[in-house]
Amino acid sequence: MAAPTDRREVILHEAAGLFARQGVAATTVREIADAAGILSGSLYHHFASKDDIVETLLSTFLTELRERYDRVLCAGGDAAERLRGLVSASLATVAAHPRATEIYQNDAHRLFAENGYPYIEESAKAVRAAWVGLLEEGRASGAFRDDVPGKVMYHLLAEGPWLTARRLR
């Protein structure tokens, strides 16, 4: 990734690295500002809060993921083809947003519990629904085994691309 030149992009870039390494809760506004080369008070000129930075990073990642999934699911084909498409879309999104992927994997449950983040929570539910819906459709059509519930297969299959982000680092 090229070095960002826009101050807002620099802040997002540095915050993403800190959040991915340390976690959202352990990262301070001062650390983000220091990494971005600005005073901590100046950060608020670009973002209302640390939560605003998290929301921006994760909503961009999740919007792209949902768009990729929608294209796969609307493209047609049998359930197995679309399942391969979801895996490919996940891996492409992980490659495009490795730090956001780590932040999401490491902190999403805590962020939902503490701060809500309605768009992020809504997106997580939509992502899960895309996978489970396709897996249940495949079970019903005979394309996939019917002895493993779609929700169980979702965790086995969908988590793999996310965990791949950690291994790639």
PDB file of C-alpha atoms in Angstrom:
ATOM      1  CA  MET A   1       0.000   0.000   0.000  1.00  0.00           C
ATOM      2  CA  ALA A   2       1.358   3.427  -0.955  1.00  0.00           C
ATOM      3  CA  ALA A   3       1.930   5.880   1.854  1.00  0.00           C
ATOM      4  CA  PRO A   4      -1.215   7.930   2.312  1.00  0.00           C
ATOM      5  CA  THR A   5      -0.814  11.676   1.792  1.00  0.00           C
ATOM      6  CA  ASP A   6      -4.193  13.010   2.918  1.00  0.00           C
ATOM      7  CA  ARG A   7      -4.119  13.699   6.697  1.00  0.00           C
ATOM      8  CA  ARG A   8      -7.388  11.841   7.275  1.00  0.00           C
ATOM      9  CA  GLU A   9      -6.034   8.835   5.376  1.00  0.00           C
ATOM     10  CA  VAL A  10      -2.801   8.972   7.387  1.00  0.00           C
ATOM     11  CA  ILE A  11      -4.825   8.873  10.604  1.00  0.00           C
ATOM     12  CA  LEU A  12      -6.895   5.930   9.360  1.00  0.00           C
ATOM     13  CA  HIS A  13      -3.791   4.081   8.193  1.00  0.00           C
ATOM     14  CA  GLU A  14      -1.938   4.545  11.473  1.00  0.00           C
ATOM     15  CA  ALA A  15      -5.007   3.813  13.610  1.00  0.00           C
ATOM     16  CA  ALA A  16      -5.681   0.611  11.667  1.00  0.00           C
ATOM     17  CA  GLY A  17      -2.163  -0.605  12.355  1.00  0.00           C
ATOM     18  CA  LEU A  18      -2.395   0.212  16.050  1.00  0.00           C
ATOM     19  CA  PHE A  19      -5.873  -1.291  16.430  1.00  0.00           C
ATOM     20  CA  ALA A  20      -4.793  -4.479  14.627  1.00  0.00           C
ATOM     21  CA  ARG A  21      -1.659  -4.872  16.783  1.00  0.00           C
ATOM     22  CA  GLN A  22      -2.928  -3.700  20.175  1.00  0.00           C
ATOM     23  CA  GLY A  23      -6.695  -3.875  19.988  1.00  0.00           C
ATOM     24  CA  VAL A  24      -9.140  -0.980  19.973  1.00  0.00           C
ATOM     25  CA  ALA A  25      -9.483  -0.710  23.749  1.00  0.00           C
ATOM     26  CA  ALA A  26      -5.723  -0.652  24.344  1.00  0.00           C
ATOM     27  CA  THR A  27      -5.046   2.031  21.716  1.00  0.00           C
ATOM     28  CA  THR A  28      -5.229   5.657  22.836  1.00  0.00           C
ATOM     29  CA  VAL A  29      -6.046   8.751  20.824  1.00  0.00           C
ATOM     30  CA  ARG A  30      -2.603  10.081  21.776  1.00  0.00           C
ATOM     31  CA  GLU A  31      -0.934   6.998  20.249  1.00  0.00           C
ATOM     32  CA  ILE A  32      -2.909   7.424  17.040  1.00  0.00           C
ATOM     33  CA  ALA A  33      -2.040  11.115  16.844  1.00  0.00           C
ATOM     34  CA  ASP A  34       1.649  10.453  17.571  1.00  0.00           C
ATOM     35  CA  ALA A  35       1.787   7.777  14.870  1.00  0.00           C
ATOM     36  CA  ALA A  36       0.075  10.156  12.412  1.00  0.00           C
ATOM     37  CA  GLY A  37       2.482  12.960  13.307  1.00  0.00           C
ATOM     38  CA  ILE A  38      -0.124  15.349  14.710  1.00  0.00           C
ATOM     39  CA  LEU A  39      -1.162  16.651  18.100  1.00  0.00           C
ATOM     40  CA  SER A  40      -3.885  14.576  19.751  1.00  0.00           C
ATOM     41  CA  GLY A  41      -6.264  17.547  19.792  1.00  0.00           C
ATOM     42  CA  SER A  42      -5.801  17.951  16.027  1.00  0.00           C
ATOM     43  CA  LEU A  43      -7.134  14.438  15.492  1.00  0.00           C
ATOM     44  CA  TYR A  44     -10.586  15.723  16.481  1.00  0.00           C
ATOM     45  CA  HIS A  45     -10.543  18.055  13.484  1.00  0.00           C
ATOM     46  CA  HIS A  46     -10.778  14.935  11.309  1.00  0.00           C
ATOM     47  CA  PHE A  47     -12.747  12.514  13.498  1.00  0.00           C
ATOM     48  CA  ALA A  48     -15.238  13.064  16.311  1.00  0.00           C
ATOM     49  CA  SER A  49     -13.755  10.273  18.439  1.00  0.00           C
ATOM     50  CA  LYS A  50     -11.765   7.055  18.452  1.00  0.00           C
ATOM     51  CA  ASP A  51     -15.086   5.273  17.906  1.00  0.00           C
ATOM     52  CA  ASP A  52     -15.577   7.346  14.740  1.00  0.00           C
ATOM     53  CA  ILE A  53     -12.231   6.071  13.433  1.00  0.00           C
ATOM     54  CA  VAL A  54     -13.194   2.471  14.222  1.00  0.00           C
ATOM     55  CA  GLU A  55     -16.573   2.938  12.540  1.00  0.00           C
ATOM     56  CA  THR A  56     -14.934   4.383   9.428  1.00  0.00           C
ATOM     57  CA  LEU A  57     -12.411   1.566   9.138  1.00  0.00           C
ATOM     58  CA  LEU A  58     -14.877  -1.244   9.720  1.00  0.00           C
ATOM     59  CA  SER A  59     -17.796   0.182   7.752  1.00  0.00           C
ATOM     60  CA  THR A  60     -15.568   0.569   4.674  1.00  0.00           C
ATOM     61  CA  PHE A  61     -14.415  -3.041   5.033  1.00  0.00           C
ATOM     62  CA  LEU A  62     -17.934  -4.385   5.637  1.00  0.00           C
ATOM     63  CA  THR A  63     -19.513  -2.349   2.843  1.00  0.00           C
ATOM     64  CA  GLU A  64     -17.035  -3.781   0.367  1.00  0.00           C
ATOM     65  CA  LEU A  65     -17.550  -7.294   1.721  1.00  0.00           C
ATOM     66  CA  ARG A  66     -21.330  -7.043   1.450  1.00  0.00           C
ATOM     67  CA  GLU A  67     -21.100  -5.679  -2.088  1.00  0.00           C
ATOM     68  CA  ARG A  68     -18.845  -8.563  -3.132  1.00  0.00           C
ATOM     69  CA  TYR A  69     -21.200 -11.079  -1.526  1.00  0.00           C
ATOM     70  CA  ASP A  70     -24.225  -9.525  -3.229  1.00  0.00           C
ATOM     71  CA  ARG A  71     -22.507  -9.808  -6.627  1.00  0.00           C
ATOM     72  CA  VAL A  72     -21.689 -13.477  -5.980  1.00  0.00           C
ATOM     73  CA  LEU A  73     -25.166 -14.377  -4.782  1.00  0.00           C
ATOM     74  CA  CYS A  74     -26.872 -12.525  -7.649  1.00  0.00           C
ATOM     75  CA  ALA A  75     -24.586 -13.988 -10.327  1.00  0.00           C
ATOM     76  CA  GLY A  76     -26.482 -17.256 -10.398  1.00  0.00           C
ATOM     77  CA  GLY A  77     -25.001 -20.699 -10.675  1.00  0.00           C
ATOM     78  CA  ASP A  78     -25.439 -23.631  -8.388  1.00  0.00           C
ATOM     79  CA  ALA A  79     -24.874 -23.513  -4.654  1.00  0.00           C
ATOM     80  CA  ALA A  80     -21.352 -24.955  -4.893  1.00  0.00           C
ATOM     81  CA  GLU A  81     -20.297 -22.300  -7.433  1.00  0.00           C
ATOM     82  CA  ARG A  82     -21.708 -19.509  -5.294  1.00  0.00           C
ATOM     83  CA  LEU A  83     -20.035 -20.981  -2.197  1.00  0.00           C
ATOM     84  CA  ARG A  84     -16.686 -20.856  -3.995  1.00  0.00           C
ATOM     85  CA  GLY A  85     -17.573 -17.285  -4.913  1.00  0.00           C
ATOM     86  CA  LEU A  86     -18.193 -16.338  -1.264  1.00  0.00           C
ATOM     87  CA  VAL A  87     -14.833 -17.792  -0.259  1.00  0.00           C
ATOM     88  CA  SER A  88     -13.102 -15.918  -3.094  1.00  0.00           C
ATOM     89  CA  ALA A  89     -14.918 -12.693  -2.211  1.00  0.00           C
ATOM     90  CA  SER A  90     -13.879 -13.101   1.422  1.00  0.00           C
ATOM     91  CA  LEU A  91     -10.242 -13.662   0.512  1.00  0.00           C
ATOM     92  CA  ALA A  92     -10.240 -10.679  -1.849  1.00  0.00           C
ATOM     93  CA  THR A  93     -11.670  -8.466   0.883  1.00  0.00           C
ATOM     94  CA  VAL A  94      -9.123  -9.776   3.405  1.00  0.00           C
ATOM     95  CA  ALA A  95      -6.348  -8.951   0.934  1.00  0.00           C
ATOM     96  CA  ALA A  96      -7.743  -5.452   0.365  1.00  0.00           C
ATOM     97  CA  HIS A  97      -8.332  -4.739   4.073  1.00  0.00           C
ATOM     98  CA  PRO A  98      -6.021  -6.934   6.178  1.00  0.00           C
ATOM     99  CA  ARG A  99      -5.924  -4.610   9.169  1.00  0.00           C
ATOM    100  CA  ALA A 100      -9.682  -4.029   9.197  1.00  0.00           C
ATOM    101  CA  THR A 101     -10.105  -7.807   9.021  1.00  0.00           C
ATOM    102  CA  GLU A 102      -7.945  -8.245  12.110  1.00  0.00           C
ATOM    103  CA  ILE A 103      -9.748  -5.464  13.957  1.00  0.00           C
ATOM    104  CA  TYR A 104     -13.092  -7.020  13.096  1.00  0.00           C
ATOM    105  CA  GLN A 105     -11.985 -10.491  14.154  1.00  0.00           C
ATOM    106  CA  ASN A 106     -10.333  -9.355  17.371  1.00  0.00           C
ATOM    107  CA  ASP A 107     -12.759  -6.692  18.585  1.00  0.00           C
ATOM    108  CA  ALA A 108     -16.160  -7.005  16.904  1.00  0.00           C
ATOM    109  CA  HIS A 109     -17.937  -8.812  19.750  1.00  0.00           C
ATOM    110  CA  ARG A 110     -16.633  -6.398  22.361  1.00  0.00           C
ATOM    111  CA  LEU A 111     -17.462  -3.391  20.182  1.00  0.00           C
ATOM    112  CA  PHE A 112     -21.051  -4.585  19.742  1.00  0.00           C
ATOM    113  CA  ALA A 113     -21.452  -5.142  23.463  1.00  0.00           C
ATOM    114  CA  GLU A 114     -19.949  -1.828  24.529  1.00  0.00           C
ATOM    115  CA  ASN A 115     -20.728   0.691  21.834  1.00  0.00           C
ATOM    116  CA  GLY A 116     -23.400  -0.712  19.594  1.00  0.00           C
ATOM    117  CA  TYR A 117     -21.992   0.244  16.207  1.00  0.00           C
ATOM    118  CA  PRO A 118     -25.342  -0.391  14.488  1.00  0.00           C
ATOM    119  CA  TYR A 119     -23.984  -0.508  10.916  1.00  0.00           C
ATOM    120  CA  ILE A 120     -21.270  -2.959  11.870  1.00  0.00           C
ATOM    121  CA  GLU A 121     -23.696  -5.179  13.763  1.00  0.00           C
ATOM    122  CA  GLU A 122     -26.212  -5.033  10.892  1.00  0.00           C
ATOM    123  CA  SER A 123     -23.467  -5.938   8.410  1.00  0.00           C
ATOM    124  CA  ALA A 124     -22.288  -8.850  10.535  1.00  0.00           C
ATOM    125  CA  LYS A 125     -25.827 -10.216  10.557  1.00  0.00           C
ATOM    126  CA  ALA A 126     -26.129  -9.753   6.776  1.00  0.00           C
ATOM    127  CA  VAL A 127     -22.820 -11.543   6.183  1.00  0.00           C
ATOM    128  CA  ARG A 128     -23.891 -14.436   8.369  1.00  0.00           C
ATOM    129  CA  ALA A 129     -27.292 -14.576   6.645  1.00  0.00           C
ATOM    130  CA  ALA A 130     -25.617 -14.732   3.215  1.00  0.00           C
ATOM    131  CA  TRP A 131     -23.507 -17.721   4.222  1.00  0.00           C
ATOM    132  CA  VAL A 132     -26.151 -19.587   6.208  1.00  0.00           C
ATOM    133  CA  GLY A 133     -28.814 -18.964   3.562  1.00  0.00           C
ATOM    134  CA  LEU A 134     -26.601 -20.338   0.807  1.00  0.00           C
ATOM    135  CA  LEU A 135     -25.521 -23.310   2.910  1.00  0.00           C
ATOM    136  CA  GLU A 136     -29.126 -24.161   3.805  1.00  0.00           C
ATOM    137  CA  GLU A 137     -30.122 -23.836   0.138  1.00  0.00           C
ATOM    138  CA  GLY A 138     -27.282 -26.201  -0.788  1.00  0.00           C
ATOM    139  CA  ARG A 139     -28.365 -28.679   1.861  1.00  0.00           C
ATOM    140  CA  ALA A 140     -31.970 -28.575   0.629  1.00  0.00           C
ATOM    141  CA  SER A 141     -30.927 -29.082  -3.005  1.00  0.00           C
ATOM    142  CA  GLY A 142     -28.573 -31.940  -2.182  1.00  0.00           C
ATOM    143  CA  ALA A 143     -25.472 -30.009  -3.243  1.00  0.00           C
ATOM    144  CA  PHE A 144     -24.121 -30.120   0.329  1.00  0.00           C
ATOM    145  CA  ARG A 145     -24.303 -32.688   3.088  1.00  0.00           C
ATOM    146  CA  ASP A 146     -27.532 -32.494   5.027  1.00  0.00           C
ATOM    147  CA  ASP A 147     -26.214 -33.906   8.286  1.00  0.00           C
ATOM    148  CA  VAL A 148     -24.366 -30.715   9.265  1.00  0.00           C
ATOM    149  CA  PRO A 149     -26.520 -27.660  10.002  1.00  0.00           C
ATOM    150  CA  GLY A 150     -25.853 -24.541   7.930  1.00  0.00           C
ATOM    151  CA  LYS A 151     -24.968 -22.541  11.039  1.00  0.00           C
ATOM    152  CA  VAL A 152     -22.238 -25.030  11.942  1.00  0.00           C
ATOM    153  CA  MET A 153     -20.865 -25.105   8.388  1.00  0.00           C
ATOM    154  CA  TYR A 154     -20.903 -21.305   8.367  1.00  0.00           C
ATOM    155  CA  HIS A 155     -18.459 -21.203  11.261  1.00  0.00           C
ATOM    156  CA  LEU A 156     -16.232 -23.823   9.670  1.00  0.00           C
ATOM    157  CA  LEU A 157     -16.156 -22.237   6.215  1.00  0.00           C
ATOM    158  CA  ALA A 158     -16.568 -18.510   6.750  1.00  0.00           C
ATOM    159  CA  GLU A 159     -14.032 -18.192   9.535  1.00  0.00           C
ATOM    160  CA  GLY A 160     -11.247 -19.688   7.415  1.00  0.00           C
ATOM    161  CA  PRO A 161     -10.681 -16.621   5.217  1.00  0.00           C
ATOM    162  CA  TRP A 162     -10.663 -14.346   8.261  1.00  0.00           C
ATOM    163  CA  LEU A 163      -8.095 -16.467  10.029  1.00  0.00           C
ATOM    164  CA  THR A 164      -6.046 -16.427   6.831  1.00  0.00           C
ATOM    165  CA  ALA A 165      -5.466 -12.707   7.380  1.00  0.00           C
ATOM    166  CA  ARG A 166      -3.568 -13.477  10.567  1.00  0.00           C
ATOM    167  CA  ARG A 167      -1.395 -16.070   8.850  1.00  0.00           C
ATOM    168  CA  LEU A 168      -0.605 -13.717   5.955  1.00  0.00           C
ATOM    169  CA  ARG A 169       0.829 -11.180   8.400  1.00  0.00           C
TER     170      ARG A 169
END
